[in-house]
């Protein structure tokens, strides 16, 4: 049940965040992701370690998204307070994504080659969907933007998964609710 709650909560937050950002409501985007993060930390047995993984995803996401922005490969509908840097709502999406690592995506931890493939395909698919929903624009030709995003995600996601594997988080059962 915990795995289903984790997956559904993330995808609901992703959709809400993207739609809110497309409407120009970045604080609502942050709120939808923040709710998933709070739920995850409340349910986690080792919330301190989970919080560290979420922080690592925030730093990684900020760096990757700022790189995409600076390279002109992506622009966001709701920008952030720092000119030329990734908007906060996108960083919060990365943080919400990190809630999946030790729960619904934990099965990928021992299969890093599959995590690479998953990231190379799933990362760009998420950006393409976000662009279609109006939360961002991808540079033309889109296939180049998506290819670069795929390569960056194929590095970032497995790296974050290795971090979760090294710290052993997720090995203990979740708190019963």
PDB file of C-alpha atoms in Angstrom:
ATOM      1  CA  UNK A   1       0.000   0.000   0.000  1.00  0.00           C
ATOM      2  CA  UNK A   2       2.864   2.381   0.850  1.00  0.00           C
ATOM      3  CA  UNK A   3       4.340   1.956  -2.646  1.00  0.00           C
ATOM      4  CA  UNK A   4       1.010   2.786  -4.283  1.00  0.00           C
ATOM      5  CA  UNK A   5       0.523   5.847  -2.068  1.00  0.00           C
ATOM      6  CA  UNK A   6       4.059   6.983  -2.867  1.00  0.00           C
ATOM      7  CA  UNK A   7       3.656   6.640  -6.639  1.00  0.00           C
ATOM      8  CA  UNK A   8       0.163   8.153  -6.829  1.00  0.00           C
ATOM      9  CA  UNK A   9       1.104  11.059  -4.551  1.00  0.00           C
ATOM     10  CA  UNK A  10       4.167  11.902  -6.644  1.00  0.00           C
ATOM     11  CA  UNK A  11       2.387  11.758  -9.991  1.00  0.00           C
ATOM     12  CA  UNK A  12      -0.519  13.819  -8.656  1.00  0.00           C
ATOM     13  CA  UNK A  13       1.964  16.405  -7.344  1.00  0.00           C
ATOM     14  CA  UNK A  14       3.855  16.395 -10.657  1.00  0.00           C
ATOM     15  CA  UNK A  15       0.680  17.062 -12.618  1.00  0.00           C
ATOM     16  CA  UNK A  16      -0.513  19.728 -10.189  1.00  0.00           C
ATOM     17  CA  UNK A  17       2.900  21.429 -10.134  1.00  0.00           C
ATOM     18  CA  UNK A  18       3.125  21.517 -13.915  1.00  0.00           C
ATOM     19  CA  UNK A  19      -0.432  22.801 -14.353  1.00  0.00           C
ATOM     20  CA  UNK A  20      -0.014  25.424 -11.627  1.00  0.00           C
ATOM     21  CA  UNK A  21       3.277  26.604 -13.162  1.00  0.00           C
ATOM     22  CA  UNK A  22       1.639  26.829 -16.585  1.00  0.00           C
ATOM     23  CA  UNK A  23      -1.033  29.085 -15.029  1.00  0.00           C
ATOM     24  CA  UNK A  24       1.630  31.289 -13.425  1.00  0.00           C
ATOM     25  CA  UNK A  25       1.082  30.003  -9.886  1.00  0.00           C
ATOM     26  CA  UNK A  26       4.547  28.776  -8.824  1.00  0.00           C
ATOM     27  CA  UNK A  27       3.717  28.887  -5.105  1.00  0.00           C
ATOM     28  CA  UNK A  28       0.883  26.423  -5.671  1.00  0.00           C
ATOM     29  CA  UNK A  29       3.370  24.212  -7.548  1.00  0.00           C
ATOM     30  CA  UNK A  30       5.715  24.339  -4.586  1.00  0.00           C
ATOM     31  CA  UNK A  31       2.823  23.571  -2.241  1.00  0.00           C
ATOM     32  CA  UNK A  32       1.768  20.450  -4.144  1.00  0.00           C
ATOM     33  CA  UNK A  33       5.313  19.101  -4.071  1.00  0.00           C
ATOM     34  CA  UNK A  34       5.799  20.171  -0.456  1.00  0.00           C
ATOM     35  CA  UNK A  35       2.733  18.182   0.574  1.00  0.00           C
ATOM     36  CA  UNK A  36       4.176  15.011  -0.981  1.00  0.00           C
ATOM     37  CA  UNK A  37       7.546  15.614   0.665  1.00  0.00           C
ATOM     38  CA  UNK A  38       5.905  16.169   4.057  1.00  0.00           C
ATOM     39  CA  UNK A  39       3.786  13.003   3.696  1.00  0.00           C
ATOM     40  CA  UNK A  40       6.846  11.006   2.719  1.00  0.00           C
ATOM     41  CA  UNK A  41       8.931  12.256   5.634  1.00  0.00           C
ATOM     42  CA  UNK A  42       6.050  11.598   8.042  1.00  0.00           C
ATOM     43  CA  UNK A  43       5.733   7.997   6.780  1.00  0.00           C
ATOM     44  CA  UNK A  44       9.497   7.297   6.663  1.00  0.00           C
ATOM     45  CA  UNK A  45      11.161   5.274   9.399  1.00  0.00           C
ATOM     46  CA  UNK A  46      14.448   7.141   8.895  1.00  0.00           C
ATOM     47  CA  UNK A  47      13.225  10.606   8.005  1.00  0.00           C
ATOM     48  CA  UNK A  48      16.627  12.230   8.578  1.00  0.00           C
ATOM     49  CA  UNK A  49      18.267  10.125   5.890  1.00  0.00           C
ATOM     50  CA  UNK A  50      15.302  10.638   3.574  1.00  0.00           C
ATOM     51  CA  UNK A  51      15.573  14.404   4.129  1.00  0.00           C
ATOM     52  CA  UNK A  52      19.254  14.219   3.165  1.00  0.00           C
ATOM     53  CA  UNK A  53      18.348  12.428  -0.078  1.00  0.00           C
ATOM     54  CA  UNK A  54      15.707  15.039  -0.803  1.00  0.00           C
ATOM     55  CA  UNK A  55      18.301  17.775  -0.219  1.00  0.00           C
ATOM     56  CA  UNK A  56      20.755  16.022  -2.548  1.00  0.00           C
ATOM     57  CA  UNK A  57      18.048  15.878  -5.213  1.00  0.00           C
ATOM     58  CA  UNK A  58      17.369  19.596  -4.697  1.00  0.00           C
ATOM     59  CA  UNK A  59      21.018  20.468  -5.307  1.00  0.00           C
ATOM     60  CA  UNK A  60      21.240  18.132  -8.298  1.00  0.00           C
ATOM     61  CA  UNK A  61      17.989  19.433  -9.756  1.00  0.00           C
ATOM     62  CA  UNK A  62      18.955  23.062  -9.272  1.00  0.00           C
ATOM     63  CA  UNK A  63      22.289  22.472 -11.037  1.00  0.00           C
ATOM     64  CA  UNK A  64      20.817  20.446 -13.904  1.00  0.00           C
ATOM     65  CA  UNK A  65      17.859  22.763 -14.509  1.00  0.00           C
ATOM     66  CA  UNK A  66      20.046  25.879 -14.326  1.00  0.00           C
ATOM     67  CA  UNK A  67      22.386  24.277 -16.858  1.00  0.00           C
ATOM     68  CA  UNK A  68      19.459  23.599 -19.211  1.00  0.00           C
ATOM     69  CA  UNK A  69      18.245  27.165 -18.761  1.00  0.00           C
ATOM     70  CA  UNK A  70      21.693  28.709 -19.309  1.00  0.00           C
ATOM     71  CA  UNK A  71      22.279  26.525 -22.383  1.00  0.00           C
ATOM     72  CA  UNK A  72      18.989  27.750 -23.843  1.00  0.00           C
ATOM     73  CA  UNK A  73      17.562  24.239 -24.015  1.00  0.00           C
ATOM     74  CA  UNK A  74      14.621  24.955 -21.700  1.00  0.00           C
ATOM     75  CA  UNK A  75      12.661  27.949 -20.455  1.00  0.00           C
ATOM     76  CA  UNK A  76      10.058  27.825 -17.717  1.00  0.00           C
ATOM     77  CA  UNK A  77       6.611  29.401 -17.657  1.00  0.00           C
ATOM     78  CA  UNK A  78       6.965  30.509 -14.041  1.00  0.00           C
ATOM     79  CA  UNK A  79      10.484  31.742 -13.469  1.00  0.00           C
ATOM     80  CA  UNK A  80      12.172  32.095 -10.153  1.00  0.00           C
ATOM     81  CA  UNK A  81      13.529  34.932  -8.061  1.00  0.00           C
ATOM     82  CA  UNK A  82      17.094  34.405  -9.324  1.00  0.00           C
ATOM     83  CA  UNK A  83      17.507  35.536 -12.899  1.00  0.00           C
ATOM     84  CA  UNK A  84      19.035  32.768 -15.043  1.00  0.00           C
ATOM     85  CA  UNK A  85      18.588  30.085 -12.371  1.00  0.00           C
ATOM     86  CA  UNK A  86      16.147  27.218 -12.102  1.00  0.00           C
ATOM     87  CA  UNK A  87      12.804  28.250 -10.615  1.00  0.00           C
ATOM     88  CA  UNK A  88      11.972  26.967  -7.143  1.00  0.00           C
ATOM     89  CA  UNK A  89       8.945  24.993  -8.343  1.00  0.00           C
ATOM     90  CA  UNK A  90      11.194  22.876 -10.599  1.00  0.00           C
ATOM     91  CA  UNK A  91      13.616  22.240  -7.740  1.00  0.00           C
ATOM     92  CA  UNK A  92      10.660  21.156  -5.598  1.00  0.00           C
ATOM     93  CA  UNK A  93       9.681  18.707  -8.354  1.00  0.00           C
ATOM     94  CA  UNK A  94      13.140  17.154  -8.012  1.00  0.00           C
ATOM     95  CA  UNK A  95      12.667  16.994  -4.260  1.00  0.00           C
ATOM     96  CA  UNK A  96       9.298  15.271  -4.656  1.00  0.00           C
ATOM     97  CA  UNK A  97      10.883  12.890  -7.177  1.00  0.00           C
ATOM     98  CA  UNK A  98      13.436  11.889  -4.527  1.00  0.00           C
ATOM     99  CA  UNK A  99      10.580  10.517  -2.399  1.00  0.00           C
ATOM    100  CA  UNK A 100      10.337   7.653  -4.911  1.00  0.00           C
ATOM    101  CA  UNK A 101      13.929   6.430  -4.512  1.00  0.00           C
ATOM    102  CA  UNK A 102      13.440   4.243  -1.435  1.00  0.00           C
ATOM    103  CA  UNK A 103       9.845   3.363  -2.093  1.00  0.00           C
ATOM    104  CA  UNK A 104       8.232   2.875  -5.496  1.00  0.00           C
ATOM    105  CA  UNK A 105      11.557   3.051  -7.388  1.00  0.00           C
ATOM    106  CA  UNK A 106      13.614   1.100  -4.834  1.00  0.00           C
ATOM    107  CA  UNK A 107      13.640  -1.904  -7.161  1.00  0.00           C
ATOM    108  CA  UNK A 108      16.008   0.076  -9.440  1.00  0.00           C
ATOM    109  CA  UNK A 109      18.753   0.458  -6.800  1.00  0.00           C
ATOM    110  CA  UNK A 110      20.448  -2.896  -7.558  1.00  0.00           C
ATOM    111  CA  UNK A 111      19.814  -2.456 -11.308  1.00  0.00           C
ATOM    112  CA  UNK A 112      21.711   0.717 -12.164  1.00  0.00           C
ATOM    113  CA  UNK A 113      21.874  -0.127 -15.867  1.00  0.00           C
ATOM    114  CA  UNK A 114      18.074  -0.168 -15.868  1.00  0.00           C
ATOM    115  CA  UNK A 115      17.997   3.102 -13.906  1.00  0.00           C
ATOM    116  CA  UNK A 116      20.137   4.635 -16.661  1.00  0.00           C
ATOM    117  CA  UNK A 117      17.715   3.460 -19.354  1.00  0.00           C
ATOM    118  CA  UNK A 118      14.732   4.534 -17.259  1.00  0.00           C
ATOM    119  CA  UNK A 119      16.239   8.009 -16.804  1.00  0.00           C
ATOM    120  CA  UNK A 120      17.318   8.369 -20.434  1.00  0.00           C
ATOM    121  CA  UNK A 121      13.752   7.708 -21.584  1.00  0.00           C
ATOM    122  CA  UNK A 122      11.630   8.865 -18.630  1.00  0.00           C
ATOM    123  CA  UNK A 123      13.404  12.161 -17.997  1.00  0.00           C
ATOM    124  CA  UNK A 124      12.854  13.563 -21.502  1.00  0.00           C
ATOM    125  CA  UNK A 125       9.308  12.168 -21.588  1.00  0.00           C
ATOM    126  CA  UNK A 126       8.511  14.158 -18.441  1.00  0.00           C
ATOM    127  CA  UNK A 127       9.942  17.363 -19.939  1.00  0.00           C
ATOM    128  CA  UNK A 128       8.081  16.809 -23.197  1.00  0.00           C
ATOM    129  CA  UNK A 129       4.823  16.339 -21.275  1.00  0.00           C
ATOM    130  CA  UNK A 130       5.558  19.436 -19.177  1.00  0.00           C
ATOM    131  CA  UNK A 131       6.125  21.429 -22.361  1.00  0.00           C
ATOM    132  CA  UNK A 132       2.890  20.149 -23.892  1.00  0.00           C
ATOM    133  CA  UNK A 133       1.029  21.226 -20.731  1.00  0.00           C
ATOM    134  CA  UNK A 134       2.531  24.723 -20.946  1.00  0.00           C
ATOM    135  CA  UNK A 135       4.904  24.693 -17.959  1.00  0.00           C
ATOM    136  CA  UNK A 136       8.008  25.076 -20.096  1.00  0.00           C
ATOM    137  CA  UNK A 137       9.353  25.378 -23.609  1.00  0.00           C
ATOM    138  CA  UNK A 138      12.040  23.257 -25.175  1.00  0.00           C
ATOM    139  CA  UNK A 139      14.532  24.701 -27.659  1.00  0.00           C
ATOM    140  CA  UNK A 140      14.265  23.765 -31.304  1.00  0.00           C
ATOM    141  CA  UNK A 141      14.943  21.241 -32.612  1.00  0.00           C
ATOM    142  CA  UNK A 142      13.173  19.523 -29.751  1.00  0.00           C
ATOM    143  CA  UNK A 143      14.890  16.197 -30.336  1.00  0.00           C
ATOM    144  CA  UNK A 144      18.268  17.749 -29.498  1.00  0.00           C
ATOM    145  CA  UNK A 145      16.914  19.294 -26.297  1.00  0.00           C
ATOM    146  CA  UNK A 146      15.360  15.978 -25.301  1.00  0.00           C
ATOM    147  CA  UNK A 147      18.550  14.107 -26.159  1.00  0.00           C
ATOM    148  CA  UNK A 148      20.658  16.350 -23.927  1.00  0.00           C
ATOM    149  CA  UNK A 149      18.065  16.047 -21.157  1.00  0.00           C
ATOM    150  CA  UNK A 150      18.169  12.266 -21.547  1.00  0.00           C
ATOM    151  CA  UNK A 151      21.952  12.150 -21.190  1.00  0.00           C
ATOM    152  CA  UNK A 152      21.917  14.463 -18.148  1.00  0.00           C
ATOM    153  CA  UNK A 153      19.181  12.412 -16.490  1.00  0.00           C
ATOM    154  CA  UNK A 154      21.018   9.166 -17.306  1.00  0.00           C
ATOM    155  CA  UNK A 155      23.870  10.537 -15.184  1.00  0.00           C
ATOM    156  CA  UNK A 156      21.925  12.342 -12.426  1.00  0.00           C
ATOM    157  CA  UNK A 157      19.249   9.772 -11.557  1.00  0.00           C
ATOM    158  CA  UNK A 158      21.513   6.722 -11.165  1.00  0.00           C
ATOM    159  CA  UNK A 159      23.955   8.873  -9.183  1.00  0.00           C
ATOM    160  CA  UNK A 160      21.188   9.765  -6.744  1.00  0.00           C
ATOM    161  CA  UNK A 161      20.151   6.100  -6.588  1.00  0.00           C
ATOM    162  CA  UNK A 162      23.734   5.115  -5.695  1.00  0.00           C
ATOM    163  CA  UNK A 163      23.609   7.632  -2.855  1.00  0.00           C
ATOM    164  CA  UNK A 164      20.462   6.000  -1.471  1.00  0.00           C
ATOM    165  CA  UNK A 165      22.021   2.573  -1.808  1.00  0.00           C
ATOM    166  CA  UNK A 166      25.221   3.618  -0.038  1.00  0.00           C
ATOM    167  CA  UNK A 167      23.385   5.117   2.912  1.00  0.00           C
ATOM    168  CA  UNK A 168      21.164   2.062   3.301  1.00  0.00           C
ATOM    169  CA  UNK A 169      18.020   4.146   3.629  1.00  0.00           C
ATOM    170  CA  UNK A 170      14.862   2.322   2.798  1.00  0.00           C
ATOM    171  CA  UNK A 171      16.089  -0.926   4.296  1.00  0.00           C
ATOM    172  CA  UNK A 172      13.996  -0.432   7.428  1.00  0.00           C
ATOM    173  CA  UNK A 173      10.210  -0.756   7.177  1.00  0.00           C
ATOM    174  CA  UNK A 174       8.075   2.354   7.087  1.00  0.00           C
ATOM    175  CA  UNK A 175       6.118   3.518  10.080  1.00  0.00           C
ATOM    176  CA  UNK A 176       2.672   1.986  10.144  1.00  0.00           C
ATOM    177  CA  UNK A 177      -0.163   4.469   9.741  1.00  0.00           C
TER     178      UNK A 177
END
